Amino acid sequence: MSIPRGSQVQTRFSSFMRKGLLEVPSPTEKDWPKDDEDDYVFADVGQEVDSLPQPYLMINKMVNLLFDKCWEVIQERDALRDVEFNRTQPTTYPPLVESKLNKMPNCMAISQDYVFFGGAKGFSIYNLYNAKRIYIWEKLKVDVTSIWATDLGNEILIAPVDETGIARLFYFYKDGLFLIKAINEVDDASKQTTCIKMEISQGGDFAAFLLQGAGDIWLDVYKLPKESWLKEVEHPQPALNPKKKVRQPQLDMNVCFRGDIKLSLPVHIMKIKPPKPVTGTTFKSPLEVFAKVEDYYGLGSGQNHFIKDSQWEQLAAIFLASHQKYLDKEWEEEPPSMATFHFLLPSRIITMPVEVKGPSGVACVLGIHWAGSHNFFFYSLHRTLKDKVDPEGVWPCAAPIAVSQLSCTCTFLVLACEDGVLTLWDLAEGFPLGVIALPKGCSCQSIHFLKYFLVHEGQNMYPESPLKSQMKCVVLCTDSSLYLVTAKGTQGPTISVLVERPVKHLDEAICAVAPVLALPGMLLIFGKNGSVQLMDVAKPQIICAFVLPRTYHLAVPWKPLFAVSVQHPCFLLRGDHPDEIESDDTKDIQNSVFYFNLEAYPLLENISRNHTIPETDMTENTAFAQVLPLEKRCESFLQKRFQKLEKKVKEQEHWTRLRRYSLLLQRENFRK
């Protein structure tokens, strides 16, 4: 790509040239440098190059740049290959059981010893251990896209949602499946609403459905008469139409659908709408503002204020004047399109009136925050549809709430704001555990609670009795970094890095995590490259990995379809067949869901068997004494003090007896 300068001259000159710059030698000969052959280089004067004319010069630069880029890629791949070769690969385990399904499942849920798969035209029920199909319900014209299953004790409440957004409630008891109600189904298709999200309270006493339709969004809350359901199932009353035949189960099923029995319908108790946008006040005096807030309900929501329209306009003008260059178009506040809600149990923070008495362990308050809102609202569940829907309490935050999460025991609540600040609440004891911020540039994507565990003799173990004001949770950020947040009473929360943000190898980014509550301190990590690993958050390090058979893989690794059991150390993972993805006809292709039992693997066998530390070991160990409740510590201290005093008294009695015996001997000797 270059022209030799001496190409037009037939005679070429070659010479030896010294490397580096020439210097004037010193006067004395002894200081002269010794000549070395390496200091000279052979140079051909005829091979000197001239600068290329355009456009050949630009082409030359582009080719050289392309070569340089290719060489950088080659070096990076070589370095990655060396790192992978030197990296210690974790032990991999295959699945134990493969459940072959005729149709691809879109969703799954685990409750008790059953697995519920939502798919084409309905859902199916399978046994968790032997992968045997128990029943299949296919009476829809569309597919089921999401499914929930809640344990009610001996019964299970199933809530599938189909493609049209219709949510249905099913009651599964022993060998019968009962349809309770289609929550938002209407006869007029133009008035059909869509169920975006739903939540069922612990114990199944209440249910909430986030609905959307006609440009509006709201939350419908129902009270579930589960006691009446149990009586109606045990003492069934047939429907008025006895001639209507019920579909009988097929050969391989031992559960039947009981369409002839009608169960009591859920009671609609509340309809919550998003808070209205803050506008100018209509009050004439501050006294009218305080009179509007009855019993201080809703105080802090920002709805009742004394700011006029002119003041809002002045603030908006100042904002636009300062940030107009950063705004591409006219800025308007968007209405909320999503909400997160939780059912909260009675606690020292959430107190109920004296006249309202409910059984212990039953939800009494609904906590909710809307997308883009700074406020976390509390609504009492002890009301009827005729009552006025006003929040009983408001927690305002400094920034919009991005994520909120309630622990499975309904004891702890974490609020994560858009600025990366986490607020940890102990609802049972009634005080905040502290406020902690994520590293700069990190934004919370999801929060997952871990059952509090201790490290005893190098092994993670659960305390025999639950500890008060002790919590651990895992925070997954939007940049795929992972953090462990720990809070202990009034000591203040701490944060530690579990997995750093990937910089070079983006395929190793974390897309989902799930704690294994049956094993202390264990966390499932799903990577975008299709990897599934089990991490010990106490160390932290990868314990082992789980792989699918060679003929299967994750078609959408950044959004895997899995379900983790709360009561058993196992999880399910859907595997996609390559032929299923490439071909349009999937009738003859077997879809599989793989069952991983963590108790059956050698590395986890000891953890699953011995994962509880006795309370006696905790009291004797000085390192664990600080995590015990104050009552336990005082009791242990008094017991040890009493034992010392008792031992001291016994020693004194022993020495007194010896002294008396010696005196008697002295007297006898004196008499003799």
XYZ file of C-alpha atoms in Angstrom:
672
model
C 0.000 0.000 0.000
C 3.097 2.248 -0.160
C 5.459 3.254 -2.970
C 9.210 2.720 -2.447
C 11.069 5.955 -2.891
C 13.850 4.327 -4.927
C 11.596 2.332 -7.240
C 12.397 4.542 -10.212
C 16.160 4.338 -9.633
C 17.934 1.201 -10.647
C 20.952 1.703 -8.357
C 20.136 1.188 -4.635
C 22.391 2.002 -1.742
C 22.566 0.070 1.494
C 24.422 1.027 4.629
C 24.817 0.290 8.301
C 23.249 2.966 10.459
C 23.672 3.399 14.167
C 20.553 3.187 16.343
C 19.576 6.242 18.303
C 20.949 9.764 18.121
C 24.575 10.521 17.259
C 26.638 12.274 19.929
C 29.920 14.187 19.922
C 32.578 11.907 21.474
C 34.470 13.039 24.550
C 38.105 14.230 24.213
C 39.526 11.322 26.150
C 39.592 7.949 24.457
C 38.816 5.987 27.608
C 35.326 7.516 27.770
C 34.478 6.448 24.243
C 31.611 3.885 24.113
C 32.495 0.397 22.987
C 30.993 -0.533 19.641
C 28.508 -3.369 19.659
C 26.974 -5.123 16.687
C 23.498 -4.726 18.202
C 23.880 -0.949 18.072
C 23.793 -0.984 14.274
C 20.958 -1.829 11.950
C 20.970 -2.598 8.217
C 18.989 0.049 6.346
C 18.119 -0.002 2.654
C 17.765 3.529 1.418
C 15.704 2.350 -1.516
C 12.995 0.906 0.721
C 11.982 4.196 2.288
C 8.286 4.915 1.627
C 6.575 7.984 0.373
C 3.188 9.204 1.635
C 0.269 7.873 -0.372
C -2.082 10.196 -2.186
C -5.795 10.222 -1.454
C -7.932 8.140 -1.438
C -5.252 5.439 -1.019
C -4.009 6.988 2.205
C -7.467 6.733 3.766
C -7.820 3.131 2.575
C -4.438 2.312 4.045
C -5.483 3.757 7.433
C -8.784 1.861 7.366
C -7.065 -1.458 6.617
C -4.473 -0.895 9.335
C -7.260 0.016 11.787
C -9.142 -3.137 10.839
C -6.023 -5.234 11.440
C -5.469 -3.574 14.824
C -9.086 -4.198 15.895
C -8.899 -7.837 14.832
C -5.684 -8.273 16.752
C -7.289 -6.781 19.893
C -10.201 -9.218 19.559
C -7.783 -12.113 19.152
C -5.833 -11.071 22.239
C -9.037 -10.651 24.259
C -10.260 -14.109 23.263
C -6.909 -15.644 24.113
C -6.965 -13.965 27.521
C -10.535 -15.137 28.110
C -9.573 -18.682 27.108
C -6.660 -18.604 29.550
C -8.899 -17.309 32.338
C -11.499 -20.000 31.674
C -8.780 -22.641 31.597
C -7.276 -21.507 34.902
C -10.636 -20.898 36.600
C -11.837 -23.589 38.985
C -15.056 -24.882 37.506
C -17.773 -25.743 40.045
C -19.186 -29.235 40.296
C -22.148 -29.626 37.959
C -25.209 -31.736 38.670
C -27.874 -32.914 36.220
C -31.608 -32.983 37.014
C -33.064 -35.989 38.803
C -36.491 -36.133 37.160
C -37.742 -34.993 33.771
C -41.424 -34.136 33.359
C -42.427 -34.441 29.708
C -45.349 -32.219 28.778
C -47.418 -32.279 25.614
C -47.559 -28.480 25.494
C -45.097 -25.793 26.407
C -45.796 -24.312 29.876
C -45.937 -20.544 30.070
C -45.778 -20.352 33.868
C -45.487 -22.569 36.925
C -46.029 -22.472 40.676
C -45.262 -24.833 43.585
C -47.430 -25.331 46.662
C -47.149 -28.188 49.148
C -46.382 -31.342 47.114
C -47.946 -30.152 43.865
C -46.800 -28.274 40.778
C -49.178 -26.159 38.701
C -48.329 -25.517 35.029
C -50.151 -22.831 33.072
C -50.260 -23.345 29.326
C -52.524 -23.668 26.317
C -56.244 -23.408 27.146
C -55.806 -23.984 30.886
C -53.511 -25.437 33.516
C -52.421 -28.844 34.778
C -51.541 -30.311 38.178
C -48.524 -32.602 38.682
C -46.974 -34.390 41.625
C -43.789 -32.662 42.726
C -41.738 -35.820 43.345
C -42.677 -38.399 40.713
C -43.696 -35.939 37.953
C -47.023 -37.744 37.496
C -49.893 -35.753 36.073
C -52.833 -35.595 38.455
C -55.329 -33.457 36.560
C -55.589 -31.124 33.585
C -58.154 -28.329 33.251
C -58.515 -27.055 29.677
C -61.703 -25.071 29.189
C -60.330 -21.794 27.866
C -59.950 -20.518 24.336
C -56.695 -18.739 25.144
C -53.492 -19.590 27.011
C -52.727 -19.048 30.680
C -49.845 -16.598 31.037
C -49.369 -16.483 34.827
C -50.436 -18.579 37.800
C -50.300 -18.283 41.609
C -50.759 -21.001 44.231
C -51.269 -20.247 47.944
C -51.117 -22.798 50.736
C -54.190 -22.671 52.999
C -53.218 -25.624 55.180
C -54.963 -28.701 53.819
C -56.240 -26.763 50.811
C -54.607 -24.783 48.001
C -55.923 -21.623 46.362
C -55.035 -21.415 42.647
C -55.252 -18.180 40.651
C -54.482 -18.391 36.898
C -54.582 -15.373 34.566
C -55.118 -15.890 30.835
C -54.019 -13.879 27.788
C -57.114 -11.675 27.881
C -56.299 -10.632 31.442
C -59.125 -12.548 33.156
C -58.233 -13.845 36.629
C -59.963 -16.883 38.095
C -59.944 -18.429 41.548
C -59.858 -22.216 42.051
C -60.108 -24.199 45.277
C -58.111 -27.434 45.387
C -59.090 -29.755 48.252
C -58.116 -33.436 48.481
C -59.416 -35.026 45.259
C -61.607 -32.152 44.073
C -61.028 -28.984 42.042
C -63.651 -26.241 42.408
C -64.071 -23.026 40.409
C -64.900 -20.148 42.741
C -65.225 -17.155 40.420
C -63.843 -15.371 37.373
C -62.923 -12.097 39.039
C -63.094 -9.612 36.160
C -65.012 -11.479 33.446
C -67.923 -9.525 31.886
C -70.403 -10.299 29.139
C -69.704 -7.119 27.171
C -66.257 -7.451 25.564
C -65.949 -3.668 25.210
C -66.040 -3.329 29.001
C -63.505 -6.092 29.663
C -60.753 -5.206 32.126
C -57.255 -6.673 32.334
C -55.646 -8.098 35.456
C -52.056 -6.854 35.563
C -51.013 -8.168 38.962
C -52.472 -9.951 41.961
C -51.534 -10.844 45.519
C -53.008 -13.217 48.096
C -52.458 -12.671 51.808
C -50.648 -15.171 53.991
C -53.246 -17.719 55.017
C -55.572 -16.820 52.152
C -57.927 -14.431 53.973
C -57.694 -11.584 51.444
C -56.842 -11.117 47.763
C -56.070 -8.002 45.726
C -56.221 -7.618 41.936
C -54.666 -4.726 40.009
C -57.028 -4.058 37.093
C -56.774 -1.818 34.059
C -59.432 -0.757 31.587
C -60.811 2.250 29.703
C -57.649 4.226 30.402
C -57.929 3.807 34.193
C -56.139 1.630 36.712
C -57.310 0.589 40.176
C -56.938 -2.071 42.848
C -59.843 -4.311 43.862
C -59.563 -5.954 47.283
C -61.644 -9.015 48.243
C -62.221 -10.896 51.462
C -62.094 -14.644 50.925
C -64.560 -16.800 52.936
C -62.224 -19.791 53.268
C -64.046 -21.158 56.339
C -67.273 -21.313 54.322
C -65.448 -23.031 51.463
C -64.230 -25.795 53.728
C -67.737 -26.428 55.090
C -69.276 -26.349 51.612
C -66.716 -28.834 50.301
C -67.030 -31.263 53.208
C -70.839 -31.044 53.125
C -71.571 -30.351 49.443
C -74.858 -28.934 48.266
C -75.496 -29.813 44.574
C -76.484 -27.098 42.153
C -80.119 -26.487 41.176
C -79.621 -28.145 37.787
C -79.085 -31.851 38.604
C -79.251 -32.899 34.955
C -76.049 -31.084 34.142
C -73.282 -33.626 33.771
C -69.876 -33.116 35.247
C -66.809 -33.984 33.236
C -65.259 -37.118 34.708
C -61.505 -37.540 35.140
C -59.485 -39.473 32.620
C -57.661 -42.750 33.232
C -54.442 -41.358 34.641
C -56.096 -38.833 36.944
C -57.312 -39.198 40.512
C -58.714 -35.662 40.831
C -62.017 -34.544 39.340
C -63.464 -31.133 38.585
C -66.587 -30.508 40.672
C -68.588 -28.060 38.623
C -71.851 -29.053 40.297
C -70.833 -27.493 43.640
C -71.014 -23.727 43.954
C -68.797 -22.122 46.577
C -69.354 -18.807 48.318
C -68.150 -15.832 46.308
C -65.396 -13.483 47.518
C -66.652 -10.280 49.126
C -65.555 -7.041 47.446
C -64.533 -4.714 50.290
C -62.488 -1.934 48.718
C -61.564 -0.211 45.455
C -58.357 1.842 45.611
C -57.534 4.367 42.905
C -54.203 6.134 42.359
C -53.795 9.405 44.258
C -54.819 12.474 42.346
C -52.059 14.732 41.031
C -51.201 17.570 43.375
C -52.816 20.815 42.215
C -53.524 24.231 43.654
C -55.476 24.461 46.881
C -59.142 25.304 47.103
C -58.996 26.090 50.813
C -59.249 29.651 52.056
C -57.488 29.189 55.386
C -55.142 26.688 57.082
C -57.931 25.745 59.484
C -59.912 24.277 56.602
C -56.902 22.130 55.675
C -56.673 20.605 59.151
C -60.420 20.147 59.315
C -60.242 18.123 56.100
C -57.865 15.608 57.649
C -60.083 13.609 59.996
C -58.226 11.730 62.749
C -54.992 12.537 60.879
C -55.816 9.909 58.222
C -53.835 10.519 55.071
C -51.589 13.087 56.714
C -48.385 13.314 54.687
C -49.857 12.341 51.315
C -49.596 15.901 50.000
C -53.243 16.030 48.945
C -54.386 18.540 51.591
C -52.138 21.593 51.467
C -52.301 25.389 51.275
C -50.238 25.995 48.125
C -51.987 28.100 45.491
C -51.965 27.637 41.712
C -49.870 30.761 41.237
C -47.143 29.291 43.436
C -47.127 26.042 41.433
C -46.874 28.052 38.208
C -43.929 30.036 39.563
C -42.095 26.872 40.582
C -42.776 25.291 37.181
C -41.473 28.397 35.398
C -38.281 28.387 37.472
C -37.765 24.692 36.770
C -38.277 25.088 33.016
C -35.981 28.091 32.875
C -33.203 26.176 34.622
C -33.557 22.847 32.784
C -35.088 23.754 29.425
C -32.000 22.629 27.510
C -32.274 19.145 29.022
C -35.953 18.726 28.122
C -36.691 17.483 24.605
C -40.392 18.189 24.802
C -42.964 19.621 27.130
C -42.737 17.894 30.489
C -45.939 16.469 31.920
C -46.527 14.193 34.878
C -47.527 10.743 33.667
C -50.331 8.892 35.459
C -49.239 5.783 37.386
C -49.480 2.538 35.421
C -48.281 0.031 38.031
C -48.565 -0.540 41.762
C -46.887 -2.788 44.327
C -48.934 -3.924 47.314
C -48.501 -6.156 50.371
C -50.781 -7.588 53.053
C -49.445 -6.679 56.497
C -50.126 -8.398 59.816
C -50.968 -6.560 63.070
C -47.820 -5.160 64.661
C -46.602 -2.359 66.857
C -46.468 -0.020 63.882
C -49.811 -1.092 62.459
C -52.324 -0.808 65.274
C -56.028 -1.494 64.935
C -58.885 0.167 66.817
C -60.069 -1.465 70.019
C -63.486 -2.272 68.584
C -61.876 -4.180 65.695
C -60.772 -7.589 66.918
C -59.418 -10.212 64.540
C -57.626 -13.517 64.951
C -53.855 -13.487 65.201
C -51.932 -14.179 62.028
C -54.582 -12.599 59.782
C -53.749 -9.587 57.615
C -55.313 -6.342 58.770
C -53.716 -3.664 56.565
C -52.876 -3.344 52.873
C -49.682 -1.425 52.059
C -49.360 0.018 48.550
C -47.185 2.394 46.559
C -47.793 3.533 42.997
C -45.148 3.889 40.299
C -43.358 7.217 40.516
C -44.859 8.036 43.924
C -42.945 9.059 47.043
C -45.620 7.757 49.409
C -46.330 4.331 50.876
C -50.015 4.148 51.854
C -51.744 1.973 54.464
C -55.391 0.927 54.054
C -57.350 -0.951 56.693
C -58.922 -4.228 55.556
C -61.694 -4.068 58.167
C -64.182 -2.143 56.058
C -66.994 -2.622 53.560
C -67.493 -1.376 50.031
C -69.763 1.415 51.288
C -67.066 2.883 53.529
C -65.009 5.814 52.342
C -61.637 4.717 50.978
C -59.030 6.849 52.719
C -55.569 5.732 53.808
C -55.099 5.181 57.519
C -51.444 6.132 57.273
C -48.787 7.437 54.898
C -45.024 7.001 54.876
C -43.514 9.748 52.675
C -40.039 9.115 51.252
C -37.415 11.531 49.972
C -37.410 9.969 46.478
C -39.895 7.933 44.420
C -40.195 4.345 45.642
C -38.819 1.947 43.026
C -39.102 -1.440 44.783
C -40.715 -2.662 48.000
C -40.540 -6.144 49.464
C -42.157 -7.859 52.450
C -40.573 -10.875 54.125
C -42.378 -14.212 54.004
C -43.070 -13.956 57.746
C -44.543 -10.437 57.284
C -42.029 -9.208 59.879
C -39.690 -7.010 57.826
C -40.323 -4.466 55.082
C -37.744 -2.879 52.768
C -38.423 0.246 50.707
C -35.920 0.993 47.908
C -36.076 4.449 46.354
C -34.921 5.487 42.909
C -31.855 7.229 44.382
C -30.524 3.871 45.656
C -31.417 4.387 49.336
C -32.897 1.410 51.240
C -35.064 1.822 54.340
C -35.345 -1.287 56.520
C -38.341 -1.650 58.847
C -38.987 -4.124 61.649
C -42.787 -4.187 61.650
C -43.087 -6.654 64.524
C -41.052 -4.578 66.996
C -42.179 -1.249 65.580
C -38.954 0.582 64.688
C -36.717 1.109 61.637
C -33.615 -1.064 61.470
C -31.778 1.649 59.583
C -31.163 3.361 56.271
C -28.389 2.340 53.893
C -27.443 3.399 50.376
C -26.301 1.269 47.486
C -22.974 2.166 45.818
C -23.020 5.160 43.546
C -24.652 4.478 40.189
C -26.558 1.384 41.397
C -30.333 1.185 41.209
C -32.378 -1.558 42.845
C -34.053 -4.079 40.553
C -35.359 -6.646 43.060
C -35.097 -7.555 46.763
C -35.104 -11.116 48.110
C -35.281 -11.973 51.809
C -33.163 -14.732 53.300
C -34.167 -16.616 56.396
C -31.760 -15.407 59.058
C -28.908 -17.861 59.619
C -25.704 -18.140 61.649
C -22.322 -19.633 60.777
C -21.554 -22.392 63.293
C -18.304 -24.361 62.910
C -17.979 -23.292 59.277
C -21.531 -24.270 58.320
C -24.637 -22.143 57.813
C -27.329 -23.057 60.329
C -30.763 -21.773 61.304
C -31.429 -20.909 64.969
C -33.830 -23.280 66.678
C -36.087 -20.363 67.648
C -36.564 -17.232 65.498
C -34.497 -14.198 66.409
C -35.968 -10.747 66.859
C -34.840 -7.766 64.792
C -32.319 -9.815 62.785
C -32.677 -9.819 59.011
C -30.735 -10.530 55.824
C -31.741 -9.761 52.271
C -30.165 -9.871 48.829
C -30.423 -6.864 46.497
C -30.083 -7.330 42.731
C -29.276 -4.088 40.918
C -30.055 -3.079 37.355
C -26.352 -3.318 36.428
C -26.365 -7.048 37.430
C -24.393 -6.444 40.627
C -25.494 -8.335 43.738
C -25.310 -7.191 47.372
C -26.052 -8.678 50.797
C -27.706 -6.364 53.340
C -27.633 -7.384 57.019
C -29.335 -5.626 59.935
C -29.072 -6.483 63.638
C -31.284 -4.502 65.971
C -29.964 -1.013 66.657
C -26.429 -1.694 65.375
C -27.228 -0.332 61.942
C -27.353 -2.164 58.612
C -24.275 -3.275 56.686
C -23.814 -4.027 52.996
C -21.336 -6.349 51.278
C -20.689 -7.234 47.642
C -21.607 -10.731 46.497
C -21.119 -10.305 42.736
C -19.641 -7.238 41.097
C -20.926 -5.651 37.926
C -19.582 -7.413 34.824
C -17.409 -5.116 32.733
C -15.875 -7.166 29.919
C -17.909 -10.376 29.863
C -21.497 -9.190 29.669
C -22.825 -12.705 29.059
C -22.014 -13.496 32.704
C -24.477 -10.861 33.927
C -27.085 -11.991 36.455
C -30.663 -11.857 35.233
C -32.505 -13.462 38.194
C -31.879 -14.776 41.701
C -33.982 -16.893 44.055
C -33.230 -17.852 47.673
C -33.543 -21.498 48.709
C -35.259 -21.088 52.082
C -34.935 -24.788 52.922
C -31.114 -24.437 52.930
C -29.534 -21.698 55.090
C -27.662 -19.018 53.188
C -28.106 -20.593 49.751
C -29.030 -18.541 46.689
C -29.797 -19.644 43.132
C -28.236 -17.392 40.481
C -29.392 -17.432 36.848
C -27.002 -15.910 34.302
C -27.690 -14.502 30.857
C -25.431 -17.169 29.365
C -27.871 -19.855 30.568
C -25.896 -20.869 33.663
C -27.613 -21.864 36.918
C -25.408 -21.754 40.024
C -25.863 -22.129 43.769
C -24.054 -19.550 45.912
C -23.258 -19.559 49.610
C -23.766 -15.900 50.540
C -21.825 -16.248 53.809
C -18.458 -16.937 52.131
C -19.431 -15.854 49.346
C -18.618 -18.461 46.729
C -20.261 -20.765 44.206
C -20.981 -24.190 45.685
C -22.118 -26.029 42.546
C -23.890 -25.572 39.223
C -26.870 -27.234 37.572
C -27.013 -28.145 33.901
C -29.712 -29.387 31.573
C -29.251 -32.390 29.275
C -27.326 -31.687 26.071
C -30.423 -31.748 23.901
C -32.049 -28.971 25.955
C -31.152 -25.407 26.774
C -32.764 -22.139 27.868
C -34.333 -20.450 24.852
C -34.594 -17.126 26.700
C -31.731 -17.268 29.234
C -32.245 -13.654 30.346
C -35.812 -14.572 31.432
C -35.732 -18.194 32.655
C -38.912 -19.975 33.690
C -38.353 -21.585 37.095
C -40.055 -22.191 40.433
C -38.430 -22.739 43.836
C -40.209 -24.579 46.626
C -40.560 -22.761 49.929
C -40.900 -25.910 52.051
C -38.612 -28.350 50.203
C -34.999 -27.941 48.956
C -35.829 -28.289 45.268
C -36.595 -26.206 42.193
C -38.024 -26.689 38.697
C -36.571 -25.353 35.465
C -38.093 -25.427 32.006
C -35.833 -26.719 29.245
C -36.425 -25.783 25.628
C -35.725 -28.186 22.794
C -33.829 -26.718 19.801
C -36.234 -28.316 17.303
C -39.143 -26.676 19.078
C -37.702 -23.208 18.567
C -36.729 -23.660 14.920
C -39.893 -25.371 13.649
C -43.407 -23.967 13.553
C -45.158 -27.277 14.162
C -44.627 -28.233 17.810
C -47.301 -30.902 18.166
C -44.913 -33.863 18.106
C -42.187 -32.206 20.200
C -41.947 -33.100 23.884
C -41.596 -30.113 26.197
C -39.788 -30.876 29.422
C -39.565 -29.413 32.916
C -36.612 -30.643 34.969
C -36.677 -31.335 38.699
C -33.561 -30.640 40.812
C -33.598 -32.073 44.334
C -30.789 -30.426 46.305
C -30.876 -33.100 49.020
C -29.750 -35.778 46.566
C -26.447 -34.122 45.607
C -23.304 -35.061 47.615
C -22.083 -31.509 48.261
C -25.459 -30.433 49.685
C -26.454 -33.612 51.478
C -24.821 -32.621 54.777
C -26.246 -29.090 54.623
C -29.803 -30.308 54.121
C -29.613 -32.747 57.040
C -27.881 -30.629 59.684
C -29.047 -27.051 59.302
C -30.453 -26.195 62.766
C -28.389 -25.046 65.722
C -29.838 -25.875 69.186
C -30.572 -23.020 71.537
C -28.263 -24.504 74.173
C -25.298 -24.217 71.807
C -26.163 -20.589 71.138
C -26.279 -19.696 74.836
C -22.973 -21.442 75.570
C -21.203 -19.852 72.612
C -20.181 -16.264 73.390
C -20.168 -15.350 69.678
C -23.874 -16.210 69.321
C -24.982 -14.779 72.657
C -25.272 -11.271 71.206
C -27.816 -12.281 68.575
C -30.206 -13.751 71.137
C -33.150 -11.640 72.341
C -32.682 -9.631 75.513
C -34.991 -11.944 77.469
C -32.961 -15.003 76.456
C -29.686 -13.303 77.298
C -30.944 -12.232 80.729
C -32.291 -15.697 81.389
C -29.005 -17.288 80.356
C -27.023 -14.819 82.482
C -29.165 -15.472 85.561
C -28.948 -19.228 85.059
C -25.154 -19.107 84.827
C -25.013 -16.796 87.833
C -27.260 -19.134 89.820
C -25.154 -22.139 88.825
C -21.989 -20.363 89.979
C -23.592 -19.425 93.292
C -24.886 -22.946 93.746
C -21.453 -24.358 93.029
C -19.888 -21.905 95.450
C -22.385 -22.825 98.171
C -21.695 -26.510 97.640
C -17.962 -25.894 97.880
C -18.432 -23.959 101.106
C -20.587 -26.737 102.533
C -17.946 -29.246 101.523
C -15.154 -27.295 103.254
C -17.358 -26.821 106.340
C -17.879 -30.553 106.585
C -14.174 -31.196 106.213
C -13.412 -28.616 108.915
C -15.897 -30.173 111.301
C -14.458 -33.611 110.620
C -10.951 -32.376 111.287
C -12.081 -30.788 114.583
C -13.676 -34.052 115.645
C -10.462 -35.900 114.891
C -8.469 -33.368 116.908
C -10.803 -33.819 119.890
C -10.534 -37.578 119.720
C -6.779 -37.381 119.591
C -6.740 -34.970 122.535
C -8.863 -37.326 124.622
C -6.588 -40.214 123.835
